[in-house]
mmCIF file of C-alpha atoms in Angstrom:
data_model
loop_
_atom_site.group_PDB
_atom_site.id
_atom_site.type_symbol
_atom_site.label_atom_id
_atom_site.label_comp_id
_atom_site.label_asym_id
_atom_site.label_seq_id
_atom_site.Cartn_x
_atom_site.Cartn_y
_atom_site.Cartn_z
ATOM 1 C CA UNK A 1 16.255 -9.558 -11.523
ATOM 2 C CA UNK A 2 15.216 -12.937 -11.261
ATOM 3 C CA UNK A 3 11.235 -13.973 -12.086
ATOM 4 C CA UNK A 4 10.887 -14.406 -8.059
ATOM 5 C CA UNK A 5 12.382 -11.107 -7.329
ATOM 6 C CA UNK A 6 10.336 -9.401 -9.370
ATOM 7 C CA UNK A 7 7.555 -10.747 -7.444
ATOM 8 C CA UNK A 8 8.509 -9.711 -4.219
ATOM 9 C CA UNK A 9 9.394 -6.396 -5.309
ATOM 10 C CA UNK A 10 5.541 -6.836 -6.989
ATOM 11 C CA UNK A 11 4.207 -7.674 -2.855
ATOM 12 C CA UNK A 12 6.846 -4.726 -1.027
ATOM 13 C CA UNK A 13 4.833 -2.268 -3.368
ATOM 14 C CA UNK A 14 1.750 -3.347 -2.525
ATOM 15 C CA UNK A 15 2.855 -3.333 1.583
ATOM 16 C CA UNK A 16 4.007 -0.302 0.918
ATOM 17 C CA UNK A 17 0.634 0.678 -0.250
ATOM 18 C CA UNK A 18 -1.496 -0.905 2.353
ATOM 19 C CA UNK A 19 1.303 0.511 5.198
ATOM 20 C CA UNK A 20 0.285 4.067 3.558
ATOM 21 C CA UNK A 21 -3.231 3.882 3.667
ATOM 22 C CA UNK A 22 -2.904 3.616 7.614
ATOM 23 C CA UNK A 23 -0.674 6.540 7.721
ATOM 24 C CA UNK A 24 -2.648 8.957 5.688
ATOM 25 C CA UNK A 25 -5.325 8.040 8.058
ATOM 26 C CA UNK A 26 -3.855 8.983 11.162
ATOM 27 C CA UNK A 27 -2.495 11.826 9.837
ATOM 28 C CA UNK A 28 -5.812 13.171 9.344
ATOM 29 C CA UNK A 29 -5.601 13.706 13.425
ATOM 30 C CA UNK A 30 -2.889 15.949 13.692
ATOM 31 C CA UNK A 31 -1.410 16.479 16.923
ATOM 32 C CA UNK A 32 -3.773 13.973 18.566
ATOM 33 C CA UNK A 33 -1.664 11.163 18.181
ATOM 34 C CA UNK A 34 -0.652 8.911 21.273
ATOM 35 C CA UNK A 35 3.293 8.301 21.131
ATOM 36 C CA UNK A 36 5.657 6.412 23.246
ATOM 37 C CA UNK A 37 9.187 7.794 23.600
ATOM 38 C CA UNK A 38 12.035 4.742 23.062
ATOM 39 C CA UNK A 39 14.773 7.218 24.239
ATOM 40 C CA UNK A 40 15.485 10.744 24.073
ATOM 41 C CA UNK A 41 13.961 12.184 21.257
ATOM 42 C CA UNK A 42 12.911 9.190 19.887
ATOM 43 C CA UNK A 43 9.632 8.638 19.464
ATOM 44 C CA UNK A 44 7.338 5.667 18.591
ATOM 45 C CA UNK A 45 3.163 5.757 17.697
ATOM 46 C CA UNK A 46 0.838 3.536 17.281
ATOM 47 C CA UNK A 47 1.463 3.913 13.474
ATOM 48 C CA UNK A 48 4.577 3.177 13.873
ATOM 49 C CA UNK A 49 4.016 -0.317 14.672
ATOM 50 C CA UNK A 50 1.054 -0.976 13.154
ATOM 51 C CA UNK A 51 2.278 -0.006 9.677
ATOM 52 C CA UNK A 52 5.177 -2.364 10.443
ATOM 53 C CA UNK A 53 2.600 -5.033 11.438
ATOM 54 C CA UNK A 54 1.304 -4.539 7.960
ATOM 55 C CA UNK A 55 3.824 -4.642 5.711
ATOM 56 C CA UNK A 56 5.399 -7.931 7.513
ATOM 57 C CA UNK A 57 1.972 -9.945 7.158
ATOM 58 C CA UNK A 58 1.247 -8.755 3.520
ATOM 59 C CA UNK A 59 4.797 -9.960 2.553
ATOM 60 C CA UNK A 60 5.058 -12.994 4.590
ATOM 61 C CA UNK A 61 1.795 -14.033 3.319
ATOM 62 C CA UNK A 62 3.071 -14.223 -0.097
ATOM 63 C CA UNK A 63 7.006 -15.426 0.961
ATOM 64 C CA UNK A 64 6.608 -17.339 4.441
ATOM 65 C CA UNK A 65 10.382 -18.353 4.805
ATOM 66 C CA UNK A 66 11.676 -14.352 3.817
ATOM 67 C CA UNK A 67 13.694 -12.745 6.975
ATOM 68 C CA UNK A 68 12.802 -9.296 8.336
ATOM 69 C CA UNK A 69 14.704 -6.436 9.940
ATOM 70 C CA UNK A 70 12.433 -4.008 10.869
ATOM 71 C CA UNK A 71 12.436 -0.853 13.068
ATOM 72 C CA UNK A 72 9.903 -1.613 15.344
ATOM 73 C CA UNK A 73 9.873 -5.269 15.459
ATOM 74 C CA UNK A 74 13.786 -6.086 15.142
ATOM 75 C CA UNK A 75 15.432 -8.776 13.218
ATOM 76 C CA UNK A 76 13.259 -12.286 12.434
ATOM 77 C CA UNK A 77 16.084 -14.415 11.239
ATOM 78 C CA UNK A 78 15.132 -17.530 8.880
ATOM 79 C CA UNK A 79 17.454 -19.468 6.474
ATOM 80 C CA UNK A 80 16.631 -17.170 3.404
ATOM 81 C CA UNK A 81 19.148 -15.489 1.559
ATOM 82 C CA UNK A 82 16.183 -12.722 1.397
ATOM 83 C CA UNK A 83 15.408 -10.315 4.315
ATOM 84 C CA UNK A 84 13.204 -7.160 4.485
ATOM 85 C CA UNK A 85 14.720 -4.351 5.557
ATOM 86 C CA UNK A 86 11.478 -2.119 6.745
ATOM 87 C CA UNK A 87 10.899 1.611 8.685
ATOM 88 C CA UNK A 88 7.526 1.454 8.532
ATOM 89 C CA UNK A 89 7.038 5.303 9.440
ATOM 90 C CA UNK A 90 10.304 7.444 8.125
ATOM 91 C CA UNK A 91 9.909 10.811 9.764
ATOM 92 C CA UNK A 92 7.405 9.571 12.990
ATOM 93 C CA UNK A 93 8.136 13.358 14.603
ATOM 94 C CA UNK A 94 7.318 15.201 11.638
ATOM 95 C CA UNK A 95 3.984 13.091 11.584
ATOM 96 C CA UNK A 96 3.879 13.558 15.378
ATOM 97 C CA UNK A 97 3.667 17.863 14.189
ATOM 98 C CA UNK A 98 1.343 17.817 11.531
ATOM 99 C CA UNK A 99 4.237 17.799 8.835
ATOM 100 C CA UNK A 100 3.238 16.661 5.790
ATOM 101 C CA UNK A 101 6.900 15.101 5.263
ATOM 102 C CA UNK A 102 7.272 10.971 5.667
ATOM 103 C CA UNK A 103 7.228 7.590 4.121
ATOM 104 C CA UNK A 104 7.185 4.345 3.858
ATOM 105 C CA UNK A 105 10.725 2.937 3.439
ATOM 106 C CA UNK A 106 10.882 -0.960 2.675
ATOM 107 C CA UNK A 107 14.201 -2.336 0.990
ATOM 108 C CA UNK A 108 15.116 -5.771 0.040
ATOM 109 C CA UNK A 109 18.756 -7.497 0.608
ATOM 110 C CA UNK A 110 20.336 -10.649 -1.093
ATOM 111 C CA UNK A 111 23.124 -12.125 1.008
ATOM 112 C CA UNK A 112 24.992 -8.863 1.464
ATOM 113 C CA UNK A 113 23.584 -6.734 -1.538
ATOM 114 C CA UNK A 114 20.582 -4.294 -1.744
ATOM 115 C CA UNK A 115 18.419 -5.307 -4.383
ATOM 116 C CA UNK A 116 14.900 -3.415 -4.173
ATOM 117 C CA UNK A 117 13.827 -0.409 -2.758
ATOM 118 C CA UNK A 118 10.829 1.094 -2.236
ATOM 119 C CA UNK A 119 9.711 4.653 -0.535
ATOM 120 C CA UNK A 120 6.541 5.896 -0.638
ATOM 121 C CA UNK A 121 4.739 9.224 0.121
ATOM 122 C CA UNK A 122 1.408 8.857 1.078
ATOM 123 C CA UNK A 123 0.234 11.938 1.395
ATOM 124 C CA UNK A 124 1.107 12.739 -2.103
ATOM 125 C CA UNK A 125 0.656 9.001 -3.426
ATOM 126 C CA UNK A 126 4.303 8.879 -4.795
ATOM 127 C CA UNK A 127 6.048 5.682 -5.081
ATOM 128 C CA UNK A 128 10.042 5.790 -5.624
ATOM 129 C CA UNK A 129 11.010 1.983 -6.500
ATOM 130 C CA UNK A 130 13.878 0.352 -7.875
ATOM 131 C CA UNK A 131 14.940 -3.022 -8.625
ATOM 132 C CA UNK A 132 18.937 -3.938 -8.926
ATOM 133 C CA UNK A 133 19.681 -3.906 -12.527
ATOM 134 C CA UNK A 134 16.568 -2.838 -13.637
ATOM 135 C CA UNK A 135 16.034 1.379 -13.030
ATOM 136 C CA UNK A 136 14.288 3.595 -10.938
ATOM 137 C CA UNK A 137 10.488 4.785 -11.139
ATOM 138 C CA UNK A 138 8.431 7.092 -10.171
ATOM 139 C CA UNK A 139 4.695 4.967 -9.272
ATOM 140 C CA UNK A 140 4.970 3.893 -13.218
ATOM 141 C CA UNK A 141 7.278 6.641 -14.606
ATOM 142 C CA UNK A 142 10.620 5.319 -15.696
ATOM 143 C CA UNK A 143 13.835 7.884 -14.032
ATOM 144 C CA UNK A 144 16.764 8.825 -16.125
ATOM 145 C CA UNK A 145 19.279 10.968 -14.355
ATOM 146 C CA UNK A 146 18.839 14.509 -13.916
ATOM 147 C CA UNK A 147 21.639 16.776 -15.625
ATOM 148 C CA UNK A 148 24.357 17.975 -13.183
ATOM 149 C CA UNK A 149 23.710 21.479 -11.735
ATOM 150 C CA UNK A 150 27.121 23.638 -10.991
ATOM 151 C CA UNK A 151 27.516 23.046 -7.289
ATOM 152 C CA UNK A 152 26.532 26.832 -6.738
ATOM 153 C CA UNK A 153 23.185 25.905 -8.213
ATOM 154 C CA UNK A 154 22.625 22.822 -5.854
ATOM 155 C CA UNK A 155 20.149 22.500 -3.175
ATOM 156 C CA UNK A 156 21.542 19.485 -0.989
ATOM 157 C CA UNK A 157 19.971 17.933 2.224
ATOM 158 C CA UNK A 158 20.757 16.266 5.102
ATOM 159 C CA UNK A 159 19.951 14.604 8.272
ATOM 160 C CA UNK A 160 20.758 16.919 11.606
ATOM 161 C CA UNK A 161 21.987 15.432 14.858
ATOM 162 C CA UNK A 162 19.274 16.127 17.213
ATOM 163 C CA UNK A 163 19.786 15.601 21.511
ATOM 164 C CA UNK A 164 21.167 12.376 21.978
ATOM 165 C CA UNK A 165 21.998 11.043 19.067
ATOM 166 C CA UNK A 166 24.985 11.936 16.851
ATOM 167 C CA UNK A 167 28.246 14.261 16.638
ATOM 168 C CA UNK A 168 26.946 18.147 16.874
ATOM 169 C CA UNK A 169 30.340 19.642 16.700
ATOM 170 C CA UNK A 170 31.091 17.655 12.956
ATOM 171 C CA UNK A 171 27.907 18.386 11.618
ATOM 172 C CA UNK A 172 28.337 22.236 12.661
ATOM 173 C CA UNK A 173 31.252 21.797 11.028
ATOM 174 C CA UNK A 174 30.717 20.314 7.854
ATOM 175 C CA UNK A 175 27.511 22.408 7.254
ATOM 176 C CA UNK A 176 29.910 25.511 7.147
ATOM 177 C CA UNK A 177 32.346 23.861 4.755
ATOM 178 C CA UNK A 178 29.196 23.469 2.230
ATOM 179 C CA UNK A 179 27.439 26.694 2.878
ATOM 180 C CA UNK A 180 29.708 28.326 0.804
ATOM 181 C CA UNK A 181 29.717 26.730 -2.214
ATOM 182 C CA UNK A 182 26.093 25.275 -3.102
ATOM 183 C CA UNK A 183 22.604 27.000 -3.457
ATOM 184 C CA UNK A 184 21.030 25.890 -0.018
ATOM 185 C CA UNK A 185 20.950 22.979 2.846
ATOM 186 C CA UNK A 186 17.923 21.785 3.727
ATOM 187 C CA UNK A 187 17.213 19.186 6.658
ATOM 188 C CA UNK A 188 13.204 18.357 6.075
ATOM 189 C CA UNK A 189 13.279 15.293 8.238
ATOM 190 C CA UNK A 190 12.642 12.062 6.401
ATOM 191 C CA UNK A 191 16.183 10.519 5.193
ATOM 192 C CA UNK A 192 14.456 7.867 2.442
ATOM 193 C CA UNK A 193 12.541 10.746 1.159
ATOM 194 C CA UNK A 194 15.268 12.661 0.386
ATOM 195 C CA UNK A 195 17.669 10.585 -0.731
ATOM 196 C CA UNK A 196 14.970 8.672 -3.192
ATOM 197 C CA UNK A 197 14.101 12.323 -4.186
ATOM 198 C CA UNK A 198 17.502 12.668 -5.644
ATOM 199 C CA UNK A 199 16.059 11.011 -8.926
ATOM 200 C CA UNK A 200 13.562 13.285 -9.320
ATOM 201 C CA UNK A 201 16.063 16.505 -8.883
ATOM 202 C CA UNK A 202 13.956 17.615 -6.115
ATOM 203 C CA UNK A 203 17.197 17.622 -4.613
ATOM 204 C CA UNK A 204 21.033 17.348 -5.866
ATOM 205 C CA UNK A 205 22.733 15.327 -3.101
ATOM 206 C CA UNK A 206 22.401 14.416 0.502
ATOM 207 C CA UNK A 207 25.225 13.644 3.558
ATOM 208 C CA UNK A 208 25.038 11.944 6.671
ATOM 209 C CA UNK A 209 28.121 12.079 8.974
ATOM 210 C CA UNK A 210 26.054 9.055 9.716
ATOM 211 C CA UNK A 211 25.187 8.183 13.910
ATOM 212 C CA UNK A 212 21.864 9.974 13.824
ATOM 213 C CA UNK A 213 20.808 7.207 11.084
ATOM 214 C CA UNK A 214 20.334 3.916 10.920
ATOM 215 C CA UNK A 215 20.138 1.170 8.093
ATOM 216 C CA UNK A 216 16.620 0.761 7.648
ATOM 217 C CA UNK A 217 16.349 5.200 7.077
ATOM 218 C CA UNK A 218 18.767 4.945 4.037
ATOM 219 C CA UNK A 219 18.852 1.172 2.804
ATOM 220 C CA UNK A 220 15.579 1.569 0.268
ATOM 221 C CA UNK A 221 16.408 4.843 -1.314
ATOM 222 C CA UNK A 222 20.005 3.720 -1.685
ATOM 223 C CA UNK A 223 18.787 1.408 -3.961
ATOM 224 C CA UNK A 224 16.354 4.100 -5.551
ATOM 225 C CA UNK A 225 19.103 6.715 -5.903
ATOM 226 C CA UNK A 226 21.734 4.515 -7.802
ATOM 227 C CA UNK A 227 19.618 3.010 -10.352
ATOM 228 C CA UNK A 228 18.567 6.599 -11.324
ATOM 229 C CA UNK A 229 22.256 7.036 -12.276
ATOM 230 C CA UNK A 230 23.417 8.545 -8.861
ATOM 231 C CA UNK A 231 26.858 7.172 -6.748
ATOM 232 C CA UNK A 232 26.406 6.628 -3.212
ATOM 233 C CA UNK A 233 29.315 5.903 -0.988
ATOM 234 C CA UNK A 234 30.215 6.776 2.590
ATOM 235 C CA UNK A 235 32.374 10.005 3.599
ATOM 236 C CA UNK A 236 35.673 8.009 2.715
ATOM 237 C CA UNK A 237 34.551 6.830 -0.777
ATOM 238 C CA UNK A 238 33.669 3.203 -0.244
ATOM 239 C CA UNK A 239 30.313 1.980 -2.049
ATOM 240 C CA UNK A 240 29.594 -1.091 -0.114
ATOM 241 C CA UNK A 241 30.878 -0.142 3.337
ATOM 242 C CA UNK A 242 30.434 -3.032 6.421
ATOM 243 C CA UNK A 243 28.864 -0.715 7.884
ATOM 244 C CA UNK A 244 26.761 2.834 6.790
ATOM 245 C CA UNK A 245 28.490 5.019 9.442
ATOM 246 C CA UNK A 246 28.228 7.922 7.050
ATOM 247 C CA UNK A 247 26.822 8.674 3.394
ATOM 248 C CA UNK A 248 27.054 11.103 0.782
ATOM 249 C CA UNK A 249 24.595 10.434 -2.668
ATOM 250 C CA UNK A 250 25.268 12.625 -5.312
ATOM 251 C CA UNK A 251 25.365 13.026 -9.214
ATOM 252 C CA UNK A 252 28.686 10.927 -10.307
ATOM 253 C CA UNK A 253 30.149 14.376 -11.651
ATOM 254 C CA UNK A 254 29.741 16.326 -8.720
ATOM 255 C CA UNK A 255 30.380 13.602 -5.704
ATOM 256 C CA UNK A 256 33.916 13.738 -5.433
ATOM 257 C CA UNK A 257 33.682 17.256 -5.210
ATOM 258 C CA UNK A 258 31.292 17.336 -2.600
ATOM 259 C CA UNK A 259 33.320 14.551 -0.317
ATOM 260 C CA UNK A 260 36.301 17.334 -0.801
ATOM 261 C CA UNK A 261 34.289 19.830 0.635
ATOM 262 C CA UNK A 262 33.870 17.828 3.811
ATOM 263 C CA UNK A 263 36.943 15.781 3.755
ATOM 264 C CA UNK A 264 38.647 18.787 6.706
ATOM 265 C CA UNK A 265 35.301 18.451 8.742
#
């Protein structure tokens, strides 16, 4: 990574940090929160935005001419080859409940290419990071890749349709071609979380068929997930798809197998 980039992966920690703070405070009300609802089952707090609100001004502050994409806010073009990718609140109905299970996701994109990501758990004052070339970390823990457990050992996660929003029947479907082979499914609720938690082994893989996410869930801990030695494609193989319509992360010597598991579904 260049000098520069280095930096602003230096000031998307610290947002990240500062975005956190706010959300470990309001999750100290639990189940008082004031929410808006976007569409169905899609919900938006106060949190939401103001933790985006955050993390733009501490960034800009330091890079005034850097783009931004964020959830809340939408896209602020400008004519750098930099923009931040940010979901501010990963997991806003879990933190809605009371469920101690959400993050901070903020990702950084050159031209085309994902070059930093950062997730961060609040709660449990965990920082995933990763800059392109340079590895994966855990706050300031260096990540080398877990060992590859037999796919009957593997506890893999993913992201459920819920009402509205993506393909019921195929994710019925392709949960029943996995059940069989690995050690358990588990759909907690925050995307970046779990994918990022792939370098830790805190899980072994996770899938998307892909409509009930969008970029800004999965662009951070994509970047997390294959510095720490993991491949991430979509459902059909490709590693740099135009668009993320699906996903599957995984250890390199168990992905293919898992993308045969689903490729009837």
């Amino acid at each position: 990574m260049l000098e520069s980039e280095n930096s602003l992966l230096e000031t998307v920690k610290q947002a990240a940090y500062e975005a956190g703070a706010l959300l470990r405070e309001g999750y100290s009300q639990k189940g008082r929160i004031a929410f808006e609802q976007k569409g169905t089952s899609d919900f938006v707090s106060y949190y939401d935005t103001a933790a985006e609100s955050i993390i733009i001004d501490c960034i800009s502050s330091a890079f005034p001419d850097i783009a931004f994409l964020g959830e809340e806010s939408g896209l602020t073009p400008t004519d750098s080859d930099y923009t931040v990718i940010i979901d501010p609140l990963d997991g806003t109905s879990n933190f809605l409940h009371g469920v101690p299970h959400f993050s901070v996701s903020i990702a950084v994109t050159k031209g085309d290419a994902l070059i930093i990501g950062v997730v961060y758990q609040p709660l449990l004052d965990e920082m995933l990071w990763a800059g392109q070339g340079a590895g994966a970390f855990l706050n300031d823990r260096p990540l080398t890749t877990p060992a590859p457990r037999p796919l009957t050992e593997m506890l893999v996660s993913t992201c459920l349709p819920y009402h509205a929003k993506g393909d019921c029947t195929t994710a019925l479907n392709q949960l029943a071609a996995l059940m069989p082979h690995v050690a358990g499914i588990r759909s907690p609720g925050s995307a970046a979380l779990e994918i990022a938690y792939l370098s830790l082994g805190r899980f072994d893989a996770f899938w998307s068929q892909g409509a009930e996410l969008d970029f800004w869930d999965i662009a951070a801990s994509i970047v997390i997930a294959r510095e720490a030695g993991y491949t991430v494609t979509d459902l059909t193989g490709e590693p740099n798809p135009a668009q993320w319509n699906s996903l599957m992360a995984a250890h390199p010597e168990r992905h293919s197998q898992l993308l045969t598991c689903l490729s009837s579904c």
